[in-house]
């Protein structure tokens, strides 16, 4: 099939979203001993040509990115794209899978993606989009692919999108103190919760914002007459510790040939120090060596850390046009 098709503009996308977007198809699937995932396709009746993995953040799940992924699939409908919304280990439906053994670190979280590709017999993803914790899992996946950890037949992603995730080691005063406070609070609670309302009220009393408290409350599932976490809290804490310590700035300094790593910094996010911003701007402005890939940096206006909630349209305007260059 020829891929030299007309690319719809953003104005057309807005019209689609107002009057009804291109049909998309959802599949909820889980393979034995591999990650749980959901698929969203540009066109249900046609085979896909390209694949993007979408990776959520800490304590989240793939479903958090359904709305954005639908919009992205609609924009890219000139070609046949498939969005694979993954539940990372210890999160969502993957928290129920006993075969995802420790250590719960970024290396194994990225290896889970490779195992998913192998077990399903898929081609390797053309694009990987990761938010927060998922952004560093995406960077580790690219690093491991480039180092041959998954075999010699691996195709590296052409684009990697790291959404409001500092690629270097996390310095506490740069914003993850609140994450630590949330994790300590959740660890102090019983394993079963009386109700979602009780949890939200409890978080509010402790001084957390209403939006954060309600989001934490959305991560409960029924356990008899009570509620329990929809994630493995101990495993998630281990992943967060690995996230804090991981440093992928060397990967950005020598990006694998043929790959573009795009960093999206939320304008109102408190996670970025002046030094890191300057370092990324320098990497993005340096002359590209033919033997290496490139780095680009984007600022998402009017958004805090929850980029897909605060400004989904603005995020789409950054991401979608660049992804079209692949087809």
Coordinates of C-alpha atoms in Angstrom, one line a residue:
X1 CA 0.0 0.0 0.0
X2 CA 1.3 3.4 -0.9
X3 CA 2.0 5.7 2.1
X4 CA 2.1 8.9 0.1
X5 CA -1.3 10.0 1.3
X6 CA -2.6 13.4 2.2
X7 CA -2.0 14.2 5.8
X8 CA -5.0 15.9 7.5
X9 CA -4.3 19.1 9.4
X10 CA -5.1 19.9 13.0
X11 CA -8.1 21.9 12.0
X12 CA -9.6 18.8 10.4
X13 CA -8.8 16.8 13.5
X14 CA -10.7 19.3 15.7
X15 CA -13.7 18.9 13.4
X16 CA -13.4 15.1 13.7
X17 CA -13.4 15.3 17.5
X18 CA -16.5 17.6 17.5
X19 CA -18.6 15.6 15.0
X20 CA -17.2 12.1 15.5
X21 CA -13.8 10.8 14.9
X22 CA -12.6 8.0 12.6
X23 CA -13.8 4.6 14.0
X24 CA -11.3 3.0 16.3
X25 CA -11.2 -0.5 17.6
X26 CA -10.4 -1.6 21.2
X27 CA -9.1 -5.0 22.2
X28 CA -8.5 -6.0 25.8
X29 CA -6.0 -8.8 25.7
X30 CA -3.4 -10.4 28.0
X31 CA -1.0 -13.1 27.0
X32 CA 0.3 -15.7 29.4
X33 CA 3.1 -14.3 31.6
X34 CA 3.3 -11.1 29.6
X35 CA 1.9 -7.6 30.2
X36 CA -1.7 -6.8 29.9
X37 CA -2.5 -4.4 27.1
X38 CA -5.3 -2.7 25.1
X39 CA -5.3 -1.9 21.4
X40 CA -6.8 1.1 19.7
X41 CA -6.7 1.1 15.9
X42 CA -7.2 3.9 13.3
X43 CA -9.5 1.6 11.2
X44 CA -11.1 -1.6 12.6
X45 CA -11.4 -3.2 9.2
X46 CA -7.8 -2.7 8.0
X47 CA -4.5 -4.3 9.1
X48 CA -2.2 -1.8 10.8
X49 CA 1.0 -0.6 9.2
X50 CA 2.5 1.1 12.2
X51 CA 2.6 0.6 15.9
X52 CA 3.0 3.0 18.9
X53 CA 3.4 1.8 22.5
X54 CA 1.9 4.1 25.1
X55 CA 3.3 3.8 28.6
X56 CA 1.6 5.3 31.7
X57 CA 3.1 6.8 34.8
X58 CA 3.5 5.6 38.4
X59 CA 0.3 4.1 40.0
X60 CA -1.5 4.6 36.7
X61 CA -2.6 2.2 33.9
X62 CA -3.0 2.1 30.1
X63 CA -6.7 3.2 30.4
X64 CA -5.5 6.7 31.6
X65 CA -4.3 7.3 28.0
X66 CA -7.4 6.0 26.1
X67 CA -8.8 9.5 25.2
X68 CA -5.5 10.8 24.0
X69 CA -4.7 7.6 22.1
X70 CA -8.1 7.7 20.3
X71 CA -7.4 11.3 19.2
X72 CA -3.9 10.4 18.0
X73 CA -5.2 7.3 16.1
X74 CA -7.8 9.6 14.5
X75 CA -5.2 12.1 13.4
X76 CA -3.0 9.4 11.9
X77 CA -5.8 7.7 10.1
X78 CA -4.3 8.5 6.7
X79 CA -2.1 5.5 7.5
X80 CA -3.1 2.5 9.6
X81 CA -1.8 3.0 13.1
X82 CA -2.3 0.8 16.2
X83 CA -1.9 2.2 19.7
X84 CA -0.9 -0.4 22.2
X85 CA -1.8 0.9 25.7
X86 CA 0.3 -1.2 28.1
X87 CA -0.2 -1.8 31.8
X88 CA 3.3 -1.9 33.2
X89 CA 4.3 -4.5 35.7
X90 CA 2.7 -3.9 39.2
X91 CA 0.1 -1.7 37.5
X92 CA -3.5 -2.2 36.2
X93 CA -4.3 -5.7 35.0
X94 CA -0.6 -6.5 34.9
X95 CA -0.5 -6.4 38.7
X96 CA -2.4 -9.7 38.7
X97 CA 0.2 -11.5 36.6
X98 CA 2.4 -13.6 38.9
X99 CA 5.1 -14.3 36.3
X100 CA 6.5 -10.8 36.3
X101 CA 9.1 -11.5 38.9
X102 CA 11.3 -9.1 40.8
X103 CA 13.5 -7.1 40.8
X104 CA 10.9 -4.5 40.0
X105 CA 13.2 -2.0 38.2
X106 CA 13.3 -0.2 34.9
X107 CA 15.4 -2.8 33.2
X108 CA 12.8 -5.5 33.8
X109 CA 9.9 -3.2 33.0
X110 CA 11.5 -2.5 29.6
X111 CA 12.3 -6.2 29.1
X112 CA 8.6 -6.9 29.7
X113 CA 7.9 -4.9 26.5
X114 CA 10.3 -6.9 24.5
X115 CA 8.8 -10.1 25.9
X116 CA 5.4 -8.9 24.9
X117 CA 6.6 -8.3 21.3
X118 CA 8.1 -11.7 21.1
X119 CA 5.2 -13.6 22.6
X120 CA 2.6 -11.9 20.3
X121 CA 4.8 -12.3 17.2
X122 CA 4.6 -8.5 16.5
X123 CA 6.9 -6.3 14.6
X124 CA 8.9 -4.0 16.9
X125 CA 7.1 -0.6 17.7
X126 CA 7.8 2.3 15.4
X127 CA 7.1 4.8 18.2
X128 CA 7.1 4.6 22.0
X129 CA 5.4 7.3 24.1
X130 CA 6.0 7.3 27.8
X131 CA 4.7 9.6 30.5
X132 CA 6.6 10.1 33.8
X133 CA 7.7 6.6 35.0
X134 CA 6.7 5.4 31.5
X135 CA 9.1 7.9 30.0
X136 CA 12.1 6.3 31.6
X137 CA 10.8 2.8 30.8
X138 CA 10.8 4.0 27.2
X139 CA 14.3 5.3 27.5
X140 CA 15.5 2.0 29.0
X141 CA 13.7 0.1 26.2
X142 CA 15.6 2.1 23.6
X143 CA 18.9 1.7 25.4
X144 CA 18.5 -2.1 25.7
X145 CA 17.4 -2.4 22.1
X146 CA 20.5 -0.5 21.0
X147 CA 22.8 -2.6 23.2
X148 CA 21.4 -5.9 21.7
X149 CA 19.9 -7.1 25.0
X150 CA 16.8 -8.4 23.2
X151 CA 18.6 -10.0 20.2
X152 CA 20.1 -9.0 16.9
X153 CA 16.9 -8.9 15.0
X154 CA 15.4 -5.9 16.9
X155 CA 14.3 -2.8 15.1
X156 CA 14.8 0.4 17.2
X157 CA 11.8 2.8 17.5
X158 CA 12.1 5.6 15.1
X159 CA 10.7 8.0 17.7
X160 CA 10.7 8.1 21.4
X161 CA 8.5 10.5 23.3
X162 CA 9.3 11.3 26.9
X163 CA 6.5 13.3 28.5
X164 CA 7.4 15.4 31.5
X165 CA 10.0 12.9 32.8
X166 CA 13.4 14.2 33.8
X167 CA 15.9 11.9 31.9
X168 CA 18.6 12.2 34.5
X169 CA 18.7 11.2 38.2
X170 CA 15.8 12.7 40.1
X171 CA 16.8 15.5 42.6
X172 CA 14.2 15.5 45.3
X173 CA 13.7 19.3 45.4
X174 CA 12.8 19.2 41.6
X175 CA 9.4 17.9 42.4
X176 CA 9.2 14.3 43.3
X177 CA 8.9 15.0 47.0
X178 CA 5.1 14.9 46.6
X179 CA 5.3 11.5 45.0
X180 CA 7.2 10.2 47.9
X181 CA 4.7 11.7 50.3
X182 CA 1.9 9.9 48.4
X183 CA 3.7 6.6 48.5
X184 CA 4.4 6.9 52.2
X185 CA 0.7 7.7 52.8
X186 CA -0.5 4.8 50.8
X187 CA 1.9 2.5 52.6
X188 CA 0.5 3.6 55.9
X189 CA -3.1 2.6 55.0
X190 CA -4.6 -0.9 55.4
X191 CA -4.5 -3.2 52.4
X192 CA -8.3 -2.9 52.1
X193 CA -10.1 0.4 52.1
X194 CA -13.7 1.0 53.3
X195 CA -14.7 2.9 50.2
X196 CA -13.4 5.3 47.5
X197 CA -15.2 8.2 49.3
X198 CA -13.4 7.3 52.5
X199 CA -10.0 7.3 50.7
X200 CA -10.6 10.6 49.0
X201 CA -11.7 12.3 52.2
X202 CA -8.7 10.9 54.0
X203 CA -6.3 12.2 51.4
X204 CA -8.0 15.6 51.5
X205 CA -7.6 15.8 55.3
X206 CA -3.9 15.1 54.8
X207 CA -3.6 18.2 52.6
X208 CA -3.5 16.6 49.1
X209 CA -5.3 18.4 46.3
X210 CA -8.8 17.3 45.3
X211 CA -7.7 16.3 41.8
X212 CA -4.9 14.1 43.2
X213 CA -7.1 12.6 45.9
X214 CA -9.8 11.7 43.4
X215 CA -7.2 10.2 41.0
X216 CA -5.8 8.0 43.8
X217 CA -9.4 7.0 44.6
X218 CA -9.9 5.9 41.0
X219 CA -7.1 3.3 41.5
X220 CA -9.3 1.0 43.7
X221 CA -11.0 -2.2 42.8
X222 CA -13.7 -4.3 44.6
X223 CA -12.5 -6.9 47.1
X224 CA -15.7 -8.4 48.6
X225 CA -17.5 -5.6 50.5
X226 CA -14.4 -3.4 50.6
X227 CA -11.9 -1.9 48.1
X228 CA -8.2 -2.7 47.5
X229 CA -5.5 -1.2 45.3
X230 CA -5.6 -1.8 41.6
X231 CA -1.8 -1.9 41.7
X232 CA 1.0 -3.7 43.6
X233 CA 2.1 -1.0 45.9
X234 CA 5.3 -2.6 47.1
X235 CA 6.4 -3.3 43.5
X236 CA 5.4 0.2 42.4
X237 CA 7.6 1.7 45.2
X238 CA 10.6 -0.4 44.0
X239 CA 10.0 0.9 40.4
X240 CA 9.9 4.4 41.7
X241 CA 13.2 4.0 43.5
X242 CA 14.7 2.6 40.2
X243 CA 13.2 5.6 38.3
X244 CA 14.8 8.1 40.7
X245 CA 18.3 6.5 40.3
X246 CA 18.3 5.9 36.5
X247 CA 20.3 8.3 34.3
X248 CA 19.6 8.4 30.6
X249 CA 21.4 11.6 29.8
X250 CA 24.3 9.6 28.2
X251 CA 21.7 8.0 25.8
X252 CA 20.6 11.5 24.8
X253 CA 24.2 12.6 24.3
X254 CA 24.7 9.7 21.9
X255 CA 21.2 8.9 20.5
X256 CA 21.1 5.7 18.4
X257 CA 21.3 6.3 14.7
X258 CA 17.9 6.7 13.0
X259 CA 16.1 7.6 16.3
X260 CA 14.7 10.9 17.5
X261 CA 14.1 11.3 21.2
X262 CA 11.6 14.0 21.9
X263 CA 11.4 15.5 25.4
X264 CA 8.2 17.3 26.3
X265 CA 8.4 19.5 29.3
X266 CA 5.1 20.7 30.8
X267 CA 5.3 24.5 31.3
X268 CA 3.9 24.4 34.8
X269 CA 5.7 21.3 35.9
X270 CA 7.9 21.7 39.0
X271 CA 10.2 18.8 38.1
X272 CA 12.8 20.7 36.0
X273 CA 15.8 22.5 37.3
X274 CA 17.4 25.3 35.3
X275 CA 20.5 23.2 34.8
X276 CA 18.6 20.3 33.3
X277 CA 16.7 22.6 31.0
X278 CA 19.9 24.2 29.7
X279 CA 21.5 20.8 29.2
X280 CA 18.6 19.5 27.2
X281 CA 18.4 22.7 25.1
X282 CA 22.1 22.3 24.4
X283 CA 21.6 18.6 23.2
X284 CA 18.7 19.7 21.0
X285 CA 20.7 22.5 19.4
X286 CA 23.9 20.6 18.6
X287 CA 24.7 19.7 15.1
X288 CA 23.5 16.2 14.3
X289 CA 26.1 13.6 13.5
X290 CA 25.2 11.3 10.7
X291 CA 26.2 8.3 12.8
X292 CA 23.8 9.3 15.6
X293 CA 20.1 10.2 16.0
X294 CA 18.8 13.5 17.4
X295 CA 17.1 15.0 20.4
X296 CA 14.3 17.6 20.3
X297 CA 12.8 19.5 23.2
X298 CA 9.2 20.8 23.4
X299 CA 7.4 22.9 26.0
X300 CA 3.7 22.1 26.5
X301 CA 2.0 25.4 27.5
X302 CA -0.7 25.6 30.2
X303 CA 0.0 22.2 31.6
X304 CA 1.4 20.7 34.8
X305 CA 2.7 17.1 35.1
X306 CA -0.6 15.5 34.0
X307 CA 0.0 16.6 30.4
X308 CA -2.7 14.5 28.8
X309 CA -5.3 15.9 31.2
X310 CA -4.2 19.5 31.5
X311 CA -3.7 20.2 27.8
X312 CA -4.5 17.1 25.6
X313 CA -5.1 19.3 22.5
X314 CA -1.7 21.0 22.9
X315 CA 0.0 17.7 23.4
X316 CA -1.5 16.4 20.3
X317 CA -0.4 19.4 18.3
X318 CA 3.2 18.7 19.4
X319 CA 3.2 14.9 18.9
X320 CA 1.0 14.1 16.0
X321 CA 2.6 16.1 13.2
X322 CA 6.0 14.7 13.9
X323 CA 4.8 11.1 14.0
X324 CA 3.3 11.6 10.5
X325 CA 6.9 11.9 9.2
X326 CA 7.3 8.2 9.8
X327 CA 4.7 7.1 7.3

